[in-house]
Coordinates of N, CA, C and O in Angstrom, one line a residue:
M1 N 94.2 86.1 115.2 CA 92.7 85.8 114.9 C 92.8 84.9 113.7 O 91.9 83.9 113.7
C2 N 93.7 84.9 112.7 CA 93.7 83.9 111.7 C 93.9 82.5 112.2 O 93.2 81.6 111.8
D3 N 94.8 82.3 113.1 CA 95.0 81.0 113.7 C 93.8 80.5 114.5 O 93.3 79.4 114.4
L4 N 93.2 81.4 115.2 CA 92.0 81.2 116.0 C 90.8 80.7 115.2 O 90.2 79.7 115.5
L5 N 90.6 81.4 114.1 CA 89.6 81.1 113.2 C 89.9 80.0 112.1 O 89.1 79.7 111.3
R6 N 91.1 79.4 112.2 CA 91.6 78.5 111.4 C 91.6 78.9 109.9 O 91.2 78.2 108.9
I7 N 91.8 80.2 109.6 CA 91.7 80.7 108.3 C 93.0 80.2 107.6 O 94.1 80.1 108.1
N8 N 92.8 79.7 106.3 CA 93.9 79.2 105.5 C 94.7 80.3 105.0 O 94.4 81.0 104.0
T9 N 95.8 80.5 105.7 CA 96.7 81.7 105.4 C 97.8 81.2 104.4 O 98.5 82.2 104.0
D10 N 97.9 80.1 104.1 CA 99.2 79.7 103.3 C 98.9 79.0 101.9 O 99.6 79.1 101.0
R11 N 97.7 78.5 101.6 CA 97.4 77.7 100.3 C 96.6 78.4 99.4 O 96.6 78.2 98.2
G12 N 96.0 79.5 99.9 CA 95.2 80.3 98.8 C 93.8 79.7 98.4 O 93.4 80.0 97.3
V13 N 93.3 78.9 99.2 CA 91.9 78.2 98.8 C 91.0 78.2 100.0 O 91.4 78.7 101.2
M14 N 89.8 77.8 99.8 CA 88.8 77.8 100.9 C 88.9 76.6 101.8 O 89.3 75.5 101.2
L15 N 88.7 76.7 103.0 CA 89.0 75.5 103.9 C 88.1 74.4 103.7 O 88.4 73.2 103.7
N16 N 86.7 74.6 103.4 CA 85.7 73.6 103.3 C 85.9 72.6 102.1 O 85.6 71.5 102.3
D17 N 86.4 73.1 101.1 CA 86.7 72.2 99.9 C 88.1 72.2 99.3 O 88.4 71.5 98.4
G18 N 89.0 73.1 99.7 CA 90.3 73.2 99.2 C 90.4 73.7 97.8 O 91.4 73.6 97.1
K19 N 89.4 74.6 97.4 CA 89.4 75.1 96.1 C 89.4 76.6 96.1 O 88.8 77.2 97.0
S20 N 89.9 77.2 95.1 CA 89.8 78.7 94.9 C 88.4 79.1 94.4 O 87.8 78.3 93.7
R21 N 87.9 80.2 94.7 CA 86.6 80.6 94.2 C 86.7 81.5 92.9 O 85.7 81.9 92.4
F22 N 87.9 81.9 92.5 CA 88.0 82.8 91.4 C 89.0 82.1 90.4 O 89.9 81.3 90.7
S23 N 88.9 82.5 89.1 CA 89.7 82.0 88.0 C 89.8 83.1 86.9 O 89.0 84.0 86.8
I24 N 90.8 83.0 86.2 CA 91.0 83.8 84.9 C 91.6 82.9 83.8 O 92.5 82.1 84.0
N25 N 90.8 82.9 82.7 CA 91.1 81.9 81.6 C 91.2 80.5 82.0 O 92.0 79.8 81.4
G26 N 90.4 80.1 82.8 CA 90.3 78.8 83.3 C 91.3 78.3 84.2 O 91.2 77.2 84.8
K27 N 92.2 79.2 84.8 CA 93.2 78.9 85.7 C 92.8 79.6 87.1 O 92.3 80.8 87.1
P28 N 93.1 78.9 88.2 CA 92.6 79.4 89.5 C 93.4 80.6 89.8 O 94.6 80.7 89.6
I29 N 92.8 81.6 90.5 CA 93.4 82.7 91.2 C 93.4 82.3 92.7 O 92.2 82.2 93.2
Y30 N 94.4 82.3 93.3 CA 94.5 81.9 94.8 C 94.2 83.0 95.7 O 94.7 84.2 95.4
H31 N 93.4 82.7 96.6 CA 93.0 83.7 97.6 C 94.2 84.1 98.6 O 94.8 83.3 98.9
F32 N 94.2 85.4 98.9 CA 95.2 85.8 99.9 C 94.4 85.7 101.3 O 93.4 86.3 101.4
V33 N 95.0 85.0 102.2 CA 94.5 84.8 103.4 C 92.9 84.4 103.4 O 92.2 84.8 104.3
G34 N 92.6 83.4 102.4 CA 91.4 82.9 102.5 C 90.4 83.8 101.8 O 89.2 83.5 101.8
T35 N 90.7 85.0 101.3 CA 89.8 85.9 100.6 C 90.4 86.4 99.4 O 91.6 86.2 99.0
S36 N 89.6 87.0 98.6 CA 90.1 87.6 97.3 C 89.7 89.1 97.3 O 88.8 89.5 96.6
T37 N 90.3 90.0 98.1 CA 89.9 91.2 98.4 C 90.2 92.2 97.3 O 89.8 93.4 97.4
F38 N 90.9 91.9 96.3 CA 91.2 92.8 95.2 C 90.2 92.6 94.1 O 90.4 92.9 93.0
S39 N 89.0 91.9 94.5 CA 87.9 91.6 93.5 C 86.8 92.6 93.9 O 86.6 93.1 94.9
E40 N 85.9 92.8 92.8 CA 84.7 93.5 93.0 C 83.8 92.8 93.9 O 83.0 93.4 94.8
Y41 N 83.8 91.5 93.8 CA 83.0 90.5 94.7 C 84.0 89.6 95.3 O 85.0 89.3 94.8
T42 N 83.7 89.1 96.4 CA 84.6 88.1 97.1 C 83.9 87.1 97.8 O 82.7 87.2 98.2
V43 N 84.6 86.0 98.3 CA 84.1 85.0 99.0 C 85.0 85.0 100.3 O 86.2 85.0 100.1
T44 N 84.4 84.9 101.4 CA 85.2 84.8 102.6 C 84.7 84.0 103.7 O 83.5 83.6 103.7
H45 N 85.5 83.6 104.6 CA 85.0 82.7 105.8 C 84.1 83.6 106.7 O 84.4 84.8 106.9
V46 N 83.0 82.9 107.2 CA 82.0 83.6 107.9 C 82.7 84.3 109.1 O 82.3 85.3 109.6
G47 N 83.7 83.7 109.6 CA 84.4 84.2 110.8 C 85.1 85.6 110.6 O 85.6 86.3 111.5
C48 N 85.2 86.0 109.2 CA 86.0 87.2 108.9 C 85.0 88.2 108.6 O 85.4 89.3 108.1
L49 N 83.7 88.1 108.7 CA 82.7 89.0 108.5 C 82.2 90.0 109.5 O 82.2 89.4 110.7
A50 N 82.1 91.2 109.2 CA 81.4 92.1 110.1 C 80.3 92.9 109.5 O 80.6 93.5 108.5
K51 N 79.1 92.6 109.7 CA 78.0 93.3 109.1 C 77.9 94.8 109.6 O 78.0 95.0 110.9
I52 N 77.9 95.8 108.7 CA 77.7 97.1 109.1 C 76.5 97.8 108.5 O 76.0 97.2 107.4
N53 N 76.1 98.7 109.0 CA 74.9 99.5 108.5 C 75.4 100.2 107.3 O 76.4 100.8 107.1
P54 N 74.5 100.0 106.2 CA 74.9 100.6 104.9 C 75.0 102.0 104.9 O 75.7 102.7 104.1
S55 N 74.4 102.8 105.9 CA 74.6 104.2 105.9 C 75.9 104.6 106.8 O 76.2 105.8 106.9
A56 N 76.6 103.7 107.4 CA 77.8 104.0 108.2 C 78.9 104.6 107.2 O 79.1 104.1 106.1
P57 N 79.6 105.5 107.8 CA 80.5 106.3 106.9 C 81.8 105.3 106.8 O 82.3 104.9 107.7
L58 N 82.2 105.0 105.5 CA 83.3 104.1 105.3 C 84.6 104.5 105.8 O 85.5 103.8 106.2
D59 N 84.8 105.8 105.9 CA 86.1 106.3 106.5 C 86.2 106.0 108.0 O 87.3 106.1 108.5
K60 N 85.1 105.7 108.6 CA 85.1 105.2 110.1 C 85.1 103.8 110.2 O 85.8 103.2 111.1
V61 N 84.3 103.1 109.4 CA 84.3 101.6 109.6 C 85.4 100.9 109.0 O 85.7 99.6 109.2
C62 N 86.3 101.6 108.2 CA 87.4 100.9 107.6 C 88.3 100.4 108.7 O 89.2 99.5 108.4
V63 N 88.3 100.9 109.9 CA 89.2 100.4 111.0 C 88.9 98.9 111.3 O 89.6 98.3 112.1
L64 N 87.8 98.4 110.8 CA 87.5 97.0 111.0 C 88.5 96.1 110.3 O 88.5 94.9 110.6
S65 N 89.2 96.6 109.4 CA 90.2 95.8 108.6 C 91.3 95.4 109.5 O 91.7 96.3 110.3
C66 N 91.9 94.3 109.4 CA 93.0 93.9 110.1 C 94.3 94.6 109.8 O 95.2 94.8 110.6
G67 N 94.3 95.2 108.6 CA 95.5 96.0 108.2 C 95.7 97.1 109.0 O 96.9 97.6 109.3
I68 N 94.6 97.9 109.5 CA 94.8 99.0 110.4 C 95.3 98.6 111.8 O 96.3 99.2 112.2
A69 N 94.7 97.6 112.3 CA 95.3 97.2 113.6 C 96.7 96.7 113.6 O 97.5 96.8 114.5
T70 N 96.9 95.9 112.5 CA 98.3 95.4 112.4 C 99.3 96.5 112.2 O 100.3 96.4 113.0
G71 N 99.2 97.3 111.3 CA 100.2 98.4 111.0 C 100.3 99.4 112.3 O 101.5 99.6 112.7
L72 N 99.2 99.8 112.8 CA 99.3 100.8 113.9 C 99.8 100.0 115.2 O 100.7 100.6 115.8
G73 N 99.3 98.8 115.4 CA 99.8 98.1 116.6 C 101.3 97.7 116.4 O 102.1 97.7 117.5
A74 N 101.8 97.3 115.2 CA 103.1 96.9 115.0 C 104.1 98.2 115.3 O 105.1 98.0 115.9
T75 N 103.6 99.3 114.9 CA 104.5 100.5 115.2 C 104.4 100.9 116.7 O 105.6 101.1 117.3
L76 N 103.3 101.0 117.3 CA 103.1 101.5 118.6 C 103.6 100.4 119.6 O 104.1 100.8 120.7
N77 N 103.3 99.2 119.4 CA 103.5 98.2 120.4 C 104.7 97.2 120.2 O 105.2 96.7 121.2
V78 N 105.2 97.3 119.0 CA 106.5 96.4 118.7 C 107.7 97.3 118.3 O 108.7 97.3 119.1
A79 N 107.6 98.2 117.3 CA 108.8 98.9 116.9 C 109.0 100.0 118.0 O 110.1 100.3 118.3
K80 N 108.0 100.6 118.5 CA 108.0 101.7 119.5 C 109.0 102.7 119.2 O 110.0 103.0 120.0
P81 N 108.8 103.5 118.1 CA 109.9 104.5 117.8 C 109.9 105.6 118.6 O 108.9 105.9 119.3
N82 N 111.1 106.2 118.9 CA 111.2 107.3 119.8 C 110.8 108.6 119.2 O 110.9 108.8 117.9
K83 N 110.3 109.5 119.9 CA 109.8 110.8 119.5 C 111.0 111.5 118.9 O 112.1 111.5 119.4
G84 N 110.8 112.1 117.7 CA 111.8 112.8 117.0 C 112.7 111.9 116.1 O 113.5 112.5 115.4
S85 N 112.5 110.5 116.1 CA 113.3 109.6 115.3 C 112.8 109.6 113.8 O 111.7 110.2 113.6
A86 N 113.5 109.0 112.9 CA 113.1 108.7 111.6 C 112.8 107.2 111.4 O 113.5 106.4 112.0
V87 N 111.7 106.9 110.6 CA 111.4 105.5 110.3 C 111.2 105.4 108.9 O 110.9 106.3 108.1
A88 N 111.5 104.2 108.4 CA 111.2 103.8 107.0 C 110.2 102.7 106.9 O 110.1 101.8 107.8
I89 N 109.2 102.7 106.1 CA 108.1 101.9 106.0 C 108.1 101.3 104.6 O 108.0 102.1 103.6
F90 N 108.2 99.9 104.6 CA 108.3 99.3 103.2 C 106.9 98.7 102.9 O 106.5 97.8 103.5
G91 N 106.3 99.2 101.8 CA 105.0 98.8 101.5 C 104.0 99.8 102.1 O 103.9 100.0 103.2
L92 N 103.2 100.5 101.1 CA 102.3 101.6 101.4 C 100.9 101.2 101.3 O 100.0 102.1 100.9
G93 N 100.6 99.8 101.5 CA 99.1 99.5 101.5 C 98.5 99.8 102.9 O 99.0 100.7 103.6
A94 N 97.4 99.1 103.2 CA 96.7 99.4 104.4 C 97.6 99.3 105.6 O 97.6 100.1 106.5
V95 N 98.4 98.3 105.7 CA 99.3 98.0 106.8 C 100.3 99.1 106.9 O 100.6 99.6 107.9
G96 N 100.9 99.3 105.7 CA 102.0 100.4 105.7 C 101.5 101.8 106.1 O 102.1 102.6 106.8
L97 N 100.3 102.1 105.6 CA 99.7 103.5 105.9 C 99.4 103.5 107.4 O 99.5 104.6 108.0
A98 N 98.9 102.4 107.9 CA 98.5 102.4 109.3 C 99.8 102.5 110.2 O 99.8 103.1 111.2
A99 N 100.9 101.9 109.7 CA 102.2 102.0 110.4 C 102.7 103.4 110.3 O 103.2 104.0 111.4
A100 N 102.4 104.1 109.3 CA 102.9 105.5 109.2 C 102.0 106.3 110.1 O 102.6 107.3 110.8
E101 N 100.8 106.0 110.3 CA 99.8 106.8 111.3 C 100.4 106.4 112.7 O 100.4 107.4 113.5
G102 N 100.8 105.3 112.9 CA 101.4 105.0 114.2 C 102.6 105.8 114.6 O 102.8 106.2 115.7
A103 N 103.5 105.9 113.5 CA 104.7 106.6 113.6 C 104.4 108.1 113.9 O 105.1 108.7 114.7
R104 N 103.4 108.6 113.2 CA 102.9 110.1 113.5 C 102.5 110.2 114.9 O 102.9 111.1 115.5
I105 N 101.6 109.3 115.4 CA 101.1 109.3 116.7 C 102.3 109.3 117.7 O 102.3 110.0 118.8
A106 N 103.3 108.4 117.4 CA 104.5 108.3 118.4 C 105.3 109.6 118.3 O 106.3 109.7 119.2
G107 N 105.1 110.4 117.4 CA 106.0 111.7 117.3 C 107.2 111.6 116.5 O 108.2 112.3 116.6
V108 N 107.2 110.6 115.6 CA 108.4 110.5 114.7 C 108.6 111.8 113.8 O 107.5 112.4 113.4
S109 N 109.7 112.2 113.6 CA 109.8 113.4 112.8 C 110.0 113.2 111.3 O 109.8 114.2 110.7
R110 N 110.4 112.1 110.9 CA 110.5 111.8 109.5 C 110.1 110.3 109.2 O 110.6 109.5 109.8
I111 N 109.1 110.3 108.3 CA 108.6 109.0 107.8 C 109.0 108.8 106.3 O 108.5 109.6 105.5
I112 N 109.7 107.8 106.1 CA 110.1 107.5 104.7 C 109.3 106.3 104.3 O 109.3 105.2 104.8
G113 N 108.5 106.5 103.2 CA 107.6 105.5 102.6 C 108.4 104.9 101.4 O 108.8 105.6 100.5
V114 N 108.4 103.5 101.2 CA 109.0 102.9 100.2 C 108.0 101.8 99.6 O 107.5 101.0 100.4
D115 N 107.8 102.0 98.2 CA 106.8 101.1 97.6 C 107.1 101.1 96.2 O 107.5 102.0 95.6
L116 N 107.1 99.9 95.6 CA 107.3 99.7 94.1 C 106.2 100.3 93.2 O 106.5 100.6 92.2
N117 N 104.9 100.4 93.9 CA 103.8 101.0 93.2 C 103.8 102.4 93.3 O 103.5 102.9 94.4
S118 N 104.1 103.2 92.3 CA 104.2 104.7 92.4 C 102.9 105.4 92.8 O 103.0 106.5 93.4
K119 N 101.8 104.7 92.5 CA 100.5 105.3 92.8 C 100.3 105.4 94.3 O 99.5 106.2 94.9
R120 N 101.0 104.6 95.1 CA 100.8 104.5 96.5 C 101.3 105.8 97.2 O 101.0 106.2 98.2
F121 N 102.2 106.6 96.5 CA 102.9 107.7 97.1 C 101.8 108.8 97.1 O 101.9 109.8 98.1
E122 N 100.9 108.9 96.3 CA 99.9 109.8 96.3 C 99.1 109.7 97.6 O 98.7 110.7 98.4
E123 N 98.8 108.5 98.0 CA 98.1 108.2 99.2 C 99.0 108.5 100.4 O 98.6 109.1 101.4
G124 N 100.2 108.2 100.3 CA 101.2 108.4 101.4 C 101.5 109.9 101.6 O 101.8 110.4 102.7
A125 N 101.4 110.7 100.5 CA 101.6 112.1 100.6 C 100.8 112.8 101.6 O 101.1 113.7 102.2
S126 N 99.6 112.3 101.7 CA 98.6 112.9 102.6 C 99.0 112.6 104.1 O 98.5 113.1 105.0
N127 N 99.9 111.6 104.2 CA 100.5 111.1 105.6 C 101.8 111.8 105.8 O 102.5 111.3 106.7
N128 N 102.2 112.7 105.0 CA 103.5 113.5 105.2 C 104.7 112.5 105.0 O 105.7 112.7 105.7
F129 N 104.7 111.6 104.0 CA 105.8 110.8 103.8 C 106.8 111.7 103.0 O 106.5 112.6 102.3
N130 N 108.1 111.4 103.2 CA 109.2 112.1 102.5 C 109.7 111.3 101.3 O 109.7 110.1 101.3

């Protein structure tokens, strides 16, 4: 979808003017994949938006994120782990946690989560990481 929508995935700026929308101490903060999703507020390409009802439960609409489809899809459609096998997942953000869910669905017996951010293990523990 990123290529289809011509999202700027490599320079960290907006397509229309080549500039970042955020800065700190006068220096630009470059956007990841054309967005700055670690911000309280963000600017994004219109092709990346999905309007949802404010009363919709966030635990259900979160699957609109590409991280869920990417991690789950990579595990089930590309890695295709065998039932009873063990897997290691490097990075426990949205993609990594979705990959863990894909491994669980596939019947993997041991999921090993690896991340430099120790806080991610709390999230991963609910997914039965070892």
